[in-house]
Amino acid sequence: MTEPQPGIIPQPSPTNPSPATPTWTAVSPAVPAPEPEAAAPPARGLSDDPMWFKKAVFYEVWVRSFSDSTGTGTGDLNGLIGKLDYLAWLGVDCIWIPPFFPSPERDGGYDVDHFTGVQVEVGTQESMKKLLREAHARGIRVISDFVLNHTSSDHPWFKESRENPDGPYGDYYVWRDDDTGYQDARIIFLDTEESNWEFDPVRKQFYWHRFYSHQPDLNYENPKVLEEILNALRFWLDLGVDGFRLDAVPYLVEEEGTNCENLPGTHEILKKIRAMVDEEYPGRMLLAEANQWPREVVEYFGDSDEFHMAFHFPVMPRLFMALKQGSRQAISEILADTPELPDGCQWATFLRNHDELTLEMVTEDERKYLWNEYAPVPKMRLNLGIRRRLAPLLDNDERQIRLMHALLLALPGSPVLYYGDEIGMGDNIWLPDRDGVRTPMQWTSEMPGAGFSEANPYLFNKPIPCAPPFGAQTVNVADQQANPESLLNWLRHTLQQRRKHEVFGIGAYHELDCLEEVLAFERRQGSTRVVCVNNLTAWPQMAGFTLPGLEGQTPAVLSGSIPEAPQVIGQNYRIELPPYGYAWLLFTDPPAEEA
């Protein structure tokens, strides 16, 4: 076996001490002294509810672009720690951190070259421990991305595999003598890759990759690979993370004559991961990234023995379609086609995230429509998606931004917010790949660093958008915190209302028969009934529907575009909404009459 890279220490696996299959831990060239303890945070603490994720609001933090504590121009874990009070103030229940592991950074950290280390620029294991401690003290959980499907081609496993085919790592990856295998598997990154096979001049064979060619797929037919992955997951769970978003899970195994997605062997692997988590770390959560149709995604819950949560990818583009068409039809159809979930499981819903707005789970005609409406400039498109942030997608129309968030927070599932969307940040479509939606957080109007970093802007990991109307001079946290009417304060209030009423997280969903231009639905739990009415058009709408059992009641407006709501007359209810207006209406059933 070749010598490991400088700064990499081979260590025996916690449960498999054989020297033939070491794991690897990255260490910084110079590890700084532990940080001093911070002042005591606001006391809130974590709940002991094992179903915490069903009621939670998640917030994705792109750490490298959130807050720079070192003056290097790159955000880091200590910078995130310094913003925890802001996230607690906003009303976030759980932070999702994309990969922070050592990586050559050719795919935003998803090209991992060590599973149990921390990227030097981002921090240390001590700073990760501190983040978990400080977040938990504020009642905020932390989940991490973890890439199951592949590694970087710089990973020591891959280097050993290509240089020593007969060695212990020789079959950690999928190698073939030619590139004719698995021809029914689609190419995911159409803009950059022509094949799922890549020739390696060292081993003189082809290796399999579902994403970039510098991300070889792991070979789960070798049981040692799963052992390595389980031990890496244990490493972070022992450190205190509250769960994982497991990346690209449909592609773990391959089989000739199939599209190499959603195969039984993949589900067997995922069940073993879930069994380990349930047995050794009860209360932790697994979230699936499986960009598939609902009836395929639901398989990733198993019989409550695979994932606790999964992203509902097809809902997201249909929210944008419904808004542009001024019709609820697209949303109604996809929700009607969504199967019931097993007990103890939950959907994760979102408007935007660190990737392109994916249009894989729509028809070709629908994709062309969405591209024409939301990405008329080719530079706005990537693969089968759109690389834009929420506010630019919605023409910076705050009525539409609020309506889309209201839908996200009220529809079934646990919502996932994306950093910066709470203030309406813009994007930079001229940056490569998905970097245009990963620009630095705009904390203040003070330029050139906007409160993100004190470094020279030339050192910034990515530039801050400066063009009107999205420049930090006009879009930033500080100004919006000081403005009671701002988007930020509206979202904070709406999150407070959602937290007070757990019906949004665990209540039943029922769509009401209403105008095509209005999506009206009820969330119900016991005696609590919340009716949500959403005007998907740029014109006022008078919505009408029936509400049996609520005769004569006048609901309270939890959140909405109207100050108060009318009374239910008989079983009929009529409410007028302004353009792109919405209302959350709280009803309480009267107590049953005594016999």
Coordinates of C-alpha atoms in Angstrom, one line a residue:
M1 CA 0.0 0.0 0.0
T2 CA 1.3 3.4 -0.9
E3 CA 2.1 6.0 1.8
P4 CA -0.9 8.2 2.6
Q5 CA -0.9 11.9 1.8
P6 CA 0.8 14.3 4.2
G7 CA -1.5 15.3 7.0
I8 CA -3.6 12.1 6.7
I9 CA -3.4 9.6 9.5
P10 CA -4.6 6.0 8.8
Q11 CA -6.8 4.8 11.7
P12 CA -8.4 1.5 12.4
S13 CA -12.2 1.4 12.1
P14 CA -14.0 1.5 15.5
T15 CA -15.8 -1.8 14.9
N16 CA -13.3 -3.4 12.4
P17 CA -9.8 -3.0 13.7
S18 CA -8.2 -4.9 10.9
P19 CA -5.2 -3.0 9.5
A20 CA -6.1 -4.2 6.0
T21 CA -9.1 -1.8 5.9
P22 CA -8.2 1.4 7.7
T23 CA -10.4 4.5 7.7
W24 CA -8.8 7.9 7.2
T25 CA -9.0 11.0 9.2
A26 CA -7.9 14.4 7.9
V27 CA -5.9 16.7 10.3
S28 CA -5.0 20.3 9.7
P29 CA -1.3 21.0 9.1
A30 CA -1.5 23.2 12.2
V31 CA -4.4 22.7 14.6
P32 CA -5.3 25.9 16.5
A33 CA -5.9 26.0 20.2
P34 CA -9.5 25.3 21.3
E35 CA -11.6 28.4 21.1
P36 CA -12.6 30.0 24.4
E37 CA -16.1 29.2 25.7
A38 CA -18.7 31.7 24.4
A39 CA -21.1 33.5 26.7
A40 CA -24.1 31.4 27.8
P41 CA -26.6 31.3 25.0
P42 CA -30.4 31.8 25.5
A43 CA -31.7 28.7 27.3
R44 CA -34.1 26.6 25.3
G45 CA -32.7 23.2 25.0
L46 CA -33.7 20.3 22.8
S47 CA -37.0 18.5 23.1
D48 CA -37.0 14.8 23.8
D49 CA -39.6 14.1 21.1
P50 CA -38.3 11.3 18.8
M51 CA -40.6 12.7 16.1
W52 CA -39.1 16.2 16.4
F53 CA -38.4 16.3 12.6
K54 CA -42.1 16.2 11.8
K55 CA -42.7 19.6 13.3
A56 CA -39.4 21.2 12.5
V57 CA -38.4 24.1 10.2
F58 CA -35.1 23.4 8.6
Y59 CA -32.6 26.0 7.4
E60 CA -29.8 25.1 4.9
V61 CA -26.6 27.0 5.6
W62 CA -23.9 27.1 2.9
V63 CA -21.2 27.4 5.5
R64 CA -18.5 28.8 3.1
S65 CA -20.8 31.7 2.3
F66 CA -22.5 32.4 5.6
S67 CA -20.1 34.1 7.9
D68 CA -16.3 34.5 7.9
S69 CA -14.7 34.6 11.4
T70 CA -11.1 34.5 10.2
G71 CA -10.8 37.2 7.6
T72 CA -9.9 34.7 4.9
G73 CA -12.9 35.5 2.7
T74 CA -14.4 32.0 3.3
G75 CA -17.2 31.3 5.7
D76 CA -16.5 28.8 8.5
L77 CA -18.0 26.9 11.4
N78 CA -17.0 29.6 14.0
G79 CA -18.7 32.2 11.8
L80 CA -21.9 30.0 11.8
I81 CA -21.6 29.7 15.6
G82 CA -21.6 33.5 15.8
K83 CA -24.9 33.6 14.0
L84 CA -26.8 31.0 16.0
D85 CA -28.6 33.7 18.0
Y86 CA -29.9 35.1 14.7
L87 CA -31.2 31.7 13.6
A88 CA -32.8 31.1 17.0
W89 CA -34.4 34.6 16.7
L90 CA -35.7 33.7 13.3
G91 CA -37.3 30.5 14.6
V92 CA -35.2 27.8 13.0
D93 CA -35.4 24.3 14.6
C94 CA -32.7 22.5 12.7
I95 CA -29.7 23.6 10.6
W96 CA -28.7 21.5 7.6
I97 CA -25.0 21.8 6.7
P98 CA -23.8 20.7 3.2
P99 CA -20.5 18.9 3.1
F100 CA -17.7 20.4 5.3
F101 CA -15.4 17.5 4.8
P102 CA -11.9 17.7 3.2
S103 CA -12.4 18.1 -0.5
P104 CA -10.7 19.4 -3.6
E105 CA -13.8 21.5 -4.0
R106 CA -14.6 20.7 -7.6
D107 CA -18.3 20.2 -6.7
G108 CA -18.9 22.3 -3.7
G109 CA -17.6 19.8 -1.3
Y110 CA -19.7 16.9 -2.6
D111 CA -16.5 15.5 -3.9
V112 CA -15.3 14.2 -0.6
D113 CA -11.8 12.9 -0.1
H114 CA -12.0 12.1 3.7
F115 CA -15.2 11.2 5.4
T116 CA -14.2 11.9 9.0
G117 CA -12.4 15.2 8.7
V118 CA -13.1 18.9 8.4
Q119 CA -12.0 21.1 5.6
V120 CA -9.1 23.2 6.9
E121 CA -10.6 26.5 5.7
V122 CA -14.0 25.7 7.3
G123 CA -12.7 24.7 10.8
T124 CA -11.7 21.8 13.0
Q125 CA -13.4 19.0 14.8
E126 CA -13.3 21.1 17.9
S127 CA -15.2 23.9 16.2
M128 CA -17.7 21.3 15.0
K129 CA -18.2 20.1 18.5
K130 CA -18.6 23.6 19.7
L131 CA -21.2 24.3 17.0
L132 CA -23.2 21.2 18.1
R133 CA -23.0 22.2 21.7
E134 CA -24.0 25.9 21.2
A135 CA -26.8 25.0 18.7
H136 CA -28.3 22.4 21.1
A137 CA -28.2 24.9 23.9
R138 CA -30.5 27.1 21.8
G139 CA -32.9 24.3 20.9
I140 CA -31.5 24.0 17.4
R141 CA -30.5 20.6 16.0
V142 CA -27.8 20.1 13.3
I143 CA -27.9 17.6 10.5
S144 CA -25.0 17.1 8.0
D145 CA -24.9 16.1 4.4
F146 CA -23.2 12.8 3.8
V147 CA -22.3 11.5 0.4
L148 CA -23.1 7.7 0.1
N149 CA -22.8 7.2 -3.6
H150 CA -19.3 8.3 -4.5
T151 CA -16.0 10.0 -3.4
S152 CA -13.6 12.4 -5.0
S153 CA -11.0 10.9 -7.3
D154 CA -8.5 12.3 -4.8
H155 CA -9.8 10.0 -2.0
P156 CA -7.0 7.7 -0.7
W157 CA -9.4 4.7 -1.4
F158 CA -9.6 5.6 -5.1
K159 CA -5.9 6.3 -5.4
E160 CA -5.1 2.9 -3.9
S161 CA -7.8 1.3 -6.1
R162 CA -6.3 2.6 -9.3
E163 CA -2.7 1.9 -8.4
N164 CA -3.1 -1.5 -6.8
P165 CA -6.0 -3.4 -8.3
D166 CA -5.2 -6.5 -6.4
G167 CA -4.9 -4.7 -3.1
P168 CA -7.4 -4.2 -0.2
Y169 CA -9.0 -1.2 -2.0
G170 CA -9.0 -2.7 -5.5
D171 CA -12.7 -3.3 -5.7
Y172 CA -13.9 -0.3 -3.6
Y173 CA -15.1 1.2 -6.9
V174 CA -16.8 -0.1 -10.0
W175 CA -14.2 -1.0 -12.7
R176 CA -14.7 -2.6 -16.1
D177 CA -12.4 -3.4 -19.1
D178 CA -14.7 -1.4 -21.4
D179 CA -17.5 1.2 -21.3
T180 CA -20.4 -0.9 -22.6
G181 CA -22.0 -1.7 -19.3
Y182 CA -25.3 -0.3 -17.8
Q183 CA -26.3 1.4 -21.1
D184 CA -29.8 2.0 -19.8
A185 CA -28.6 4.4 -17.1
R186 CA -29.3 8.0 -17.9
I187 CA -26.5 10.7 -17.8
I188 CA -27.4 13.1 -15.0
F189 CA -25.0 16.0 -15.7
L190 CA -25.9 16.4 -19.3
D191 CA -24.1 19.7 -19.6
T192 CA -20.7 18.3 -18.7
E193 CA -20.6 14.5 -19.1
E194 CA -20.9 12.4 -22.2
S195 CA -20.8 9.0 -20.5
N196 CA -21.1 7.4 -17.1
W197 CA -17.8 5.7 -17.7
E198 CA -14.3 7.3 -17.5
F199 CA -11.1 5.7 -18.6
D200 CA -8.3 5.7 -16.0
P201 CA -4.8 5.7 -17.6
V202 CA -3.2 4.3 -14.4
R203 CA -5.3 1.2 -13.9
K204 CA -6.1 1.1 -17.7
Q205 CA -9.7 0.3 -17.0
F206 CA -13.0 2.3 -17.0
Y207 CA -14.6 3.3 -13.7
W208 CA -18.3 4.1 -13.2
H209 CA -19.6 7.5 -12.1
R210 CA -23.2 8.8 -12.1
F211 CA -22.2 12.4 -11.6
Y212 CA -18.9 14.2 -12.5
S213 CA -16.1 12.1 -13.9
H214 CA -14.0 13.2 -10.9
Q215 CA -16.5 11.5 -8.6
P216 CA -16.2 7.7 -9.0
D217 CA -19.0 5.6 -7.6
L218 CA -18.4 3.3 -4.6
N219 CA -18.9 -0.4 -5.1
Y220 CA -21.4 -1.6 -2.6
E221 CA -21.1 -5.2 -3.8
N222 CA -18.0 -5.2 -1.7
P223 CA -19.3 -5.4 1.9
K224 CA -16.2 -3.6 3.2
V225 CA -17.4 -0.4 1.6
L226 CA -20.6 -0.4 3.7
E227 CA -18.5 -1.1 6.8
E228 CA -16.4 1.9 6.1
I229 CA -19.5 4.1 5.5
L230 CA -21.2 2.9 8.7
N231 CA -18.1 3.7 10.7
A232 CA -17.9 7.1 9.2
L233 CA -21.5 7.8 10.1
R234 CA -20.9 6.6 13.6
F235 CA -18.0 9.0 13.9
W236 CA -20.2 12.0 13.3
L237 CA -23.1 10.6 15.4
D238 CA -20.7 10.1 18.3
L239 CA -19.7 13.7 17.9
G240 CA -23.3 14.7 18.3
V241 CA -24.9 15.4 14.9
D242 CA -28.7 14.9 14.9
G243 CA -28.9 13.1 11.6
F244 CA -27.9 13.2 7.9
R245 CA -29.2 14.2 4.6
L246 CA -27.9 11.3 2.6
D247 CA -26.9 12.4 -0.9
A248 CA -27.8 10.7 -4.2
V249 CA -29.3 7.6 -2.6
P250 CA -31.1 6.0 -5.7
Y251 CA -27.8 5.1 -7.4
L252 CA -25.9 2.9 -4.9
V253 CA -26.0 -0.3 -6.9
E254 CA -26.0 -1.2 -10.6
E255 CA -27.7 -3.9 -12.5
E256 CA -27.6 -4.7 -16.2
G257 CA -30.9 -4.2 -18.0
T258 CA -32.1 -1.5 -15.6
N259 CA -31.7 2.3 -15.3
C260 CA -29.6 1.6 -12.2
E261 CA -31.9 3.6 -10.0
N262 CA -34.2 2.5 -7.1
L263 CA -32.9 -1.1 -7.2
P264 CA -33.7 -3.6 -4.4
G265 CA -30.0 -3.8 -3.5
T266 CA -30.0 -0.1 -2.8
H267 CA -32.9 -0.5 -0.4
E268 CA -31.1 -3.4 1.4
I269 CA -28.1 -1.1 2.0
L270 CA -30.3 1.7 3.3
K271 CA -32.1 -0.6 5.7
K272 CA -28.8 -1.6 7.2
I273 CA -27.9 2.0 7.7
R274 CA -31.3 2.7 9.4
A275 CA -31.0 -0.3 11.6
M276 CA -27.6 0.9 12.8
V277 CA -29.0 4.4 13.6
D278 CA -32.1 3.0 15.4
E279 CA -30.1 0.6 17.5
E280 CA -27.1 2.8 18.4
Y281 CA -28.4 6.3 18.1
P282 CA -32.2 6.5 18.7
G283 CA -33.7 9.9 18.1
R284 CA -31.4 10.7 15.2
M285 CA -32.9 11.3 11.7
L286 CA -32.1 10.3 8.1
L287 CA -33.3 12.4 5.2
A288 CA -33.2 11.0 1.6
E289 CA -32.2 13.0 -1.4
A290 CA -34.0 10.9 -4.0
N291 CA -35.1 13.0 -7.0
Q292 CA -37.8 10.6 -8.2
W293 CA -41.5 10.5 -8.7
P294 CA -43.6 10.2 -5.4
R295 CA -44.5 6.6 -5.9
E296 CA -40.8 5.7 -6.2
V297 CA -39.7 8.0 -3.4
V298 CA -42.1 6.6 -1.0
E299 CA -40.2 3.3 -1.3
Y300 CA -37.3 5.0 0.5
F301 CA -39.4 5.0 3.7
G302 CA -39.7 1.3 3.5
D303 CA -41.9 0.0 6.4
S304 CA -40.6 2.8 8.6
D305 CA -37.2 1.0 8.4
E306 CA -35.3 3.2 5.8
F307 CA -35.6 6.9 5.9
H308 CA -37.4 9.1 8.4
M309 CA -37.7 11.9 5.8
A310 CA -37.4 12.3 2.0
F311 CA -37.5 15.4 -0.2
H312 CA -40.7 15.7 -2.2
F313 CA -39.0 17.0 -5.3
P314 CA -41.9 17.0 -7.7
V315 CA -43.9 19.4 -5.6
M316 CA -41.4 22.2 -5.9
P317 CA -41.5 22.9 -9.7
R318 CA -45.3 22.6 -9.6
L319 CA -45.5 25.5 -7.1
F320 CA -43.7 27.7 -9.6
M321 CA -45.9 26.3 -12.4
A322 CA -49.1 27.0 -10.5
L323 CA -48.0 30.6 -9.8
K324 CA -47.1 31.3 -13.4
Q325 CA -50.3 29.7 -14.7
G326 CA -52.6 31.2 -12.1
S327 CA -54.1 27.8 -11.5
R328 CA -53.9 25.2 -8.7
Q329 CA -54.1 22.3 -11.1
A330 CA -50.4 21.4 -11.1
I331 CA -50.2 21.4 -7.2
S332 CA -53.5 19.5 -6.8
E333 CA -52.5 16.8 -9.3
I334 CA -49.1 16.0 -7.7
L335 CA -50.5 15.9 -4.2
A336 CA -53.3 13.7 -5.3
D337 CA -50.6 11.4 -6.8
T338 CA -48.6 11.3 -3.6
P339 CA -49.1 8.1 -1.5
E340 CA -49.7 8.0 2.2
L341 CA -46.5 7.7 4.3
P342 CA -45.8 5.0 6.8
D343 CA -46.0 5.9 10.5
G344 CA -43.2 8.0 11.8
C345 CA -42.2 9.4 8.4
Q346 CA -42.4 12.9 6.9
W347 CA -41.8 14.7 3.6
A348 CA -39.3 17.5 3.4
T349 CA -40.4 20.4 1.2
F350 CA -38.5 23.4 -0.2
L351 CA -38.6 26.2 -2.7
R352 CA -34.9 26.6 -3.4
N353 CA -31.6 25.1 -2.2
H354 CA -27.9 25.0 -3.1
D355 CA -28.5 23.1 -6.4
E356 CA -30.3 24.1 -9.5
L357 CA -34.1 24.2 -9.4
T358 CA -34.4 20.7 -10.8
L359 CA -36.9 20.0 -13.6
E360 CA -36.3 16.2 -13.8
M361 CA -39.6 15.3 -12.4
V362 CA -41.8 17.1 -14.9
T363 CA -42.8 16.3 -18.5
E364 CA -40.7 17.6 -21.4
D365 CA -43.4 20.1 -22.3
E366 CA -43.7 21.3 -18.7
R367 CA -39.9 21.7 -18.6
K368 CA -39.9 23.8 -21.7
Y369 CA -42.7 26.0 -20.3
L370 CA -40.8 26.5 -17.0
W371 CA -37.6 27.3 -18.8
N372 CA -39.3 29.8 -21.0
E373 CA -41.1 31.5 -18.1
Y374 CA -38.4 31.4 -15.4
A375 CA -35.1 31.1 -17.3
P376 CA -35.4 32.9 -20.7
V377 CA -31.7 33.4 -20.8
P378 CA -29.7 30.2 -21.5
K379 CA -27.2 31.1 -18.9
M380 CA -30.0 30.7 -16.3
R381 CA -30.2 27.0 -17.1
L382 CA -28.1 24.1 -16.0
N383 CA -28.5 20.4 -16.8
L384 CA -32.3 19.9 -16.5
G385 CA -32.9 22.8 -14.2
I386 CA -32.7 26.5 -13.4
R387 CA -29.8 28.0 -11.5
R388 CA -31.5 31.0 -9.9
R389 CA -32.5 32.1 -6.4
L390 CA -36.1 32.6 -5.2
A391 CA -36.4 36.4 -5.4
P392 CA -35.1 36.8 -8.9
L393 CA -37.3 33.9 -10.1
L394 CA -40.3 35.8 -8.8
D395 CA -39.3 39.2 -10.3
N396 CA -38.5 40.4 -6.8
D397 CA -42.2 40.7 -6.1
E398 CA -42.6 40.4 -2.4
R399 CA -46.2 39.4 -2.7
Q400 CA -45.3 36.3 -4.6
I401 CA -42.3 35.6 -2.3
R402 CA -44.6 35.7 0.7
L403 CA -47.2 33.6 -1.0
M404 CA -44.7 30.9 -1.9
H405 CA -43.4 30.8 1.6
A406 CA -46.9 30.6 3.0
L407 CA -47.6 27.6 0.7
L408 CA -44.3 26.0 1.7
L409 CA -45.0 26.4 5.4
A410 CA -48.6 25.1 5.3
L411 CA -48.6 22.2 2.8
P412 CA -47.8 18.7 4.2
G413 CA -44.2 18.2 5.2
S414 CA -41.4 19.9 7.1
P415 CA -40.2 23.0 5.3
V416 CA -36.6 23.6 4.4
L417 CA -35.5 27.3 4.0
Y418 CA -32.4 28.3 2.1
Y419 CA -30.1 30.9 3.6
G420 CA -30.7 34.4 2.2
D421 CA -34.1 33.7 0.9
E422 CA -35.6 35.1 4.1
I423 CA -34.3 38.5 3.0
G424 CA -34.9 38.1 -0.7
M425 CA -31.2 37.8 -1.8
G426 CA -30.3 37.7 -5.5
D427 CA -28.0 35.5 -7.5
N428 CA -25.2 35.8 -10.0
I429 CA -25.9 33.7 -13.1
W430 CA -22.4 34.5 -14.5
L431 CA -20.6 32.4 -11.9
P432 CA -19.9 28.7 -12.9
D433 CA -22.1 25.7 -12.2
R434 CA -24.3 26.2 -9.1
D435 CA -22.2 28.9 -7.6
G436 CA -24.6 31.7 -8.6
V437 CA -26.9 30.7 -5.7
R438 CA -24.1 30.2 -3.2
T439 CA -22.9 33.8 -2.8
P440 CA -22.1 35.4 0.6
M441 CA -24.9 36.2 3.1
Q442 CA -25.7 39.9 3.2
W443 CA -25.8 40.8 6.8
T444 CA -25.4 44.6 6.6
S445 CA -25.3 47.4 4.1
E446 CA -21.7 48.1 4.8
M447 CA -19.6 47.4 1.7
P448 CA -17.4 45.8 0.5
G449 CA -17.9 42.9 3.0
A450 CA -21.7 43.3 3.8
G451 CA -20.9 41.9 7.3
F452 CA -19.9 38.6 5.8
S453 CA -16.2 39.1 6.0
E454 CA -13.5 41.7 6.7
A455 CA -11.2 40.3 4.1
N456 CA -10.4 42.0 0.8
P457 CA -13.3 41.2 -1.5
Y458 CA -10.8 39.7 -4.0
L459 CA -10.3 36.9 -1.5
F460 CA -14.0 36.1 -1.1
N461 CA -15.0 32.5 -1.9
K462 CA -17.6 34.0 -4.2
P463 CA -18.4 37.7 -4.9
I464 CA -21.3 39.5 -3.3
P465 CA -24.0 40.5 -5.8
C466 CA -23.9 44.2 -6.1
A467 CA -26.4 45.0 -9.0
P468 CA -29.7 46.6 -8.1
P469 CA -32.1 45.7 -6.7
F470 CA -30.3 42.8 -4.9
G471 CA -27.1 44.5 -3.7
A472 CA -26.3 44.4 0.0
Q473 CA -26.9 48.2 0.2
T474 CA -30.6 47.5 -0.2
V475 CA -31.0 43.8 0.8
N476 CA -29.5 42.8 4.1
V477 CA -30.4 41.4 7.5
A478 CA -29.7 44.4 9.7
D479 CA -32.0 46.8 7.8
Q480 CA -34.8 44.2 7.6
Q481 CA -34.6 43.4 11.3
A482 CA -35.1 47.1 12.0
N483 CA -38.1 47.3 9.7
P484 CA -41.3 45.7 11.2
E485 CA -42.8 45.5 7.7
S486 CA -39.9 43.7 6.1
L487 CA -39.9 40.3 4.5
L488 CA -37.6 39.0 7.3
N489 CA -39.9 40.1 10.1
W490 CA -43.0 38.7 8.2
L491 CA -41.3 35.3 7.9
R492 CA -40.3 35.3 11.5
H493 CA -43.9 36.1 12.6
T494 CA -45.2 33.3 10.3
L495 CA -42.7 30.8 11.7
Q496 CA -43.8 31.8 15.2
Q497 CA -47.4 31.0 14.3
R498 CA -46.5 27.7 12.7
R499 CA -44.5 26.7 15.8
K500 CA -47.6 27.4 18.0
H501 CA -49.8 25.1 16.0
E502 CA -48.4 21.6 15.4
V503 CA -51.2 20.9 13.0
F504 CA -49.0 22.2 10.3
G505 CA -46.4 19.5 11.0
I506 CA -48.6 16.5 11.8
G507 CA -52.2 17.4 10.9
A508 CA -54.2 15.7 8.1
Y509 CA -54.4 17.5 4.7
H510 CA -57.6 17.9 2.7
E511 CA -58.0 20.1 -0.4
L512 CA -61.2 22.1 -0.6
D513 CA -63.3 22.5 -3.7
C514 CA -62.7 26.1 -4.8
L515 CA -61.9 28.3 -7.8
E516 CA -59.2 27.0 -10.1
E517 CA -57.2 30.2 -9.4
V518 CA -57.2 29.6 -5.6
L519 CA -55.7 26.7 -3.8
A520 CA -57.7 26.2 -0.6
F521 CA -57.0 23.3 1.8
E522 CA -57.5 22.3 5.4
R523 CA -55.0 21.0 7.9
R524 CA -56.7 19.2 10.8
Q525 CA -55.6 17.6 14.0
G526 CA -58.2 16.7 16.7
S527 CA -60.3 19.8 17.3
T528 CA -57.9 22.1 15.6
R529 CA -58.7 23.1 12.0
V530 CA -56.7 25.6 10.0
V531 CA -58.0 26.6 6.6
C532 CA -55.3 27.9 4.2
V533 CA -56.5 30.0 1.2
N534 CA -54.0 31.0 -1.5
N535 CA -54.6 33.3 -4.5
L536 CA -52.3 32.2 -7.3
T537 CA -53.1 35.2 -9.6
A538 CA -52.2 38.9 -10.0
W539 CA -55.9 39.8 -9.6
P540 CA -58.2 39.9 -6.5
Q541 CA -60.2 36.7 -6.1
M542 CA -63.4 35.9 -4.2
A543 CA -63.0 32.4 -3.0
G544 CA -65.9 30.2 -1.9
F545 CA -66.1 26.7 -0.4
T546 CA -68.0 24.7 2.2
L547 CA -66.9 24.1 5.8
P548 CA -69.2 21.5 7.4
G549 CA -69.3 21.6 11.2
L550 CA -68.1 25.2 11.4
E551 CA -71.4 27.0 11.1
G552 CA -71.4 30.5 12.5
Q553 CA -67.7 30.5 13.5
T554 CA -65.4 33.4 12.8
P555 CA -61.8 32.3 12.4
A556 CA -58.7 34.0 13.7
V557 CA -56.1 35.1 11.1
L558 CA -52.9 33.4 12.1
S559 CA -51.0 34.9 9.1
G560 CA -52.2 36.5 5.9
S561 CA -52.8 39.4 3.5
I562 CA -56.0 40.4 5.2
P563 CA -56.5 41.9 8.7
E564 CA -59.5 39.8 9.7
A565 CA -61.7 37.1 8.3
P566 CA -65.5 36.8 7.7
Q567 CA -67.9 34.5 9.5
V568 CA -69.0 31.1 8.2
I569 CA -72.6 31.5 7.0
G570 CA -74.3 28.1 7.2
Q571 CA -71.7 25.8 5.8
N572 CA -70.7 28.3 3.1
Y573 CA -67.6 30.4 3.4
R574 CA -66.6 33.3 1.1
I575 CA -63.4 35.3 1.5
E576 CA -61.8 37.9 -0.8
L577 CA -58.0 37.8 -1.3
P578 CA -55.9 40.5 -2.8
P579 CA -53.5 39.7 -5.7
Y580 CA -51.1 36.9 -4.6
G581 CA -52.8 37.1 -1.2
Y582 CA -53.1 34.3 1.3
A583 CA -54.7 33.6 4.7
W584 CA -54.2 31.0 7.4
L585 CA -57.6 30.8 9.2
L586 CA -57.7 29.1 12.6
F587 CA -61.0 27.4 13.6
T588 CA -61.6 25.3 16.7
D589 CA -64.4 22.8 16.7
P590 CA -67.0 23.4 19.5
P591 CA -66.9 20.9 22.3
A592 CA -69.2 17.9 22.0
E593 CA -72.5 18.4 23.7
E594 CA -73.0 16.3 26.9
A595 CA -75.4 13.5 26.6

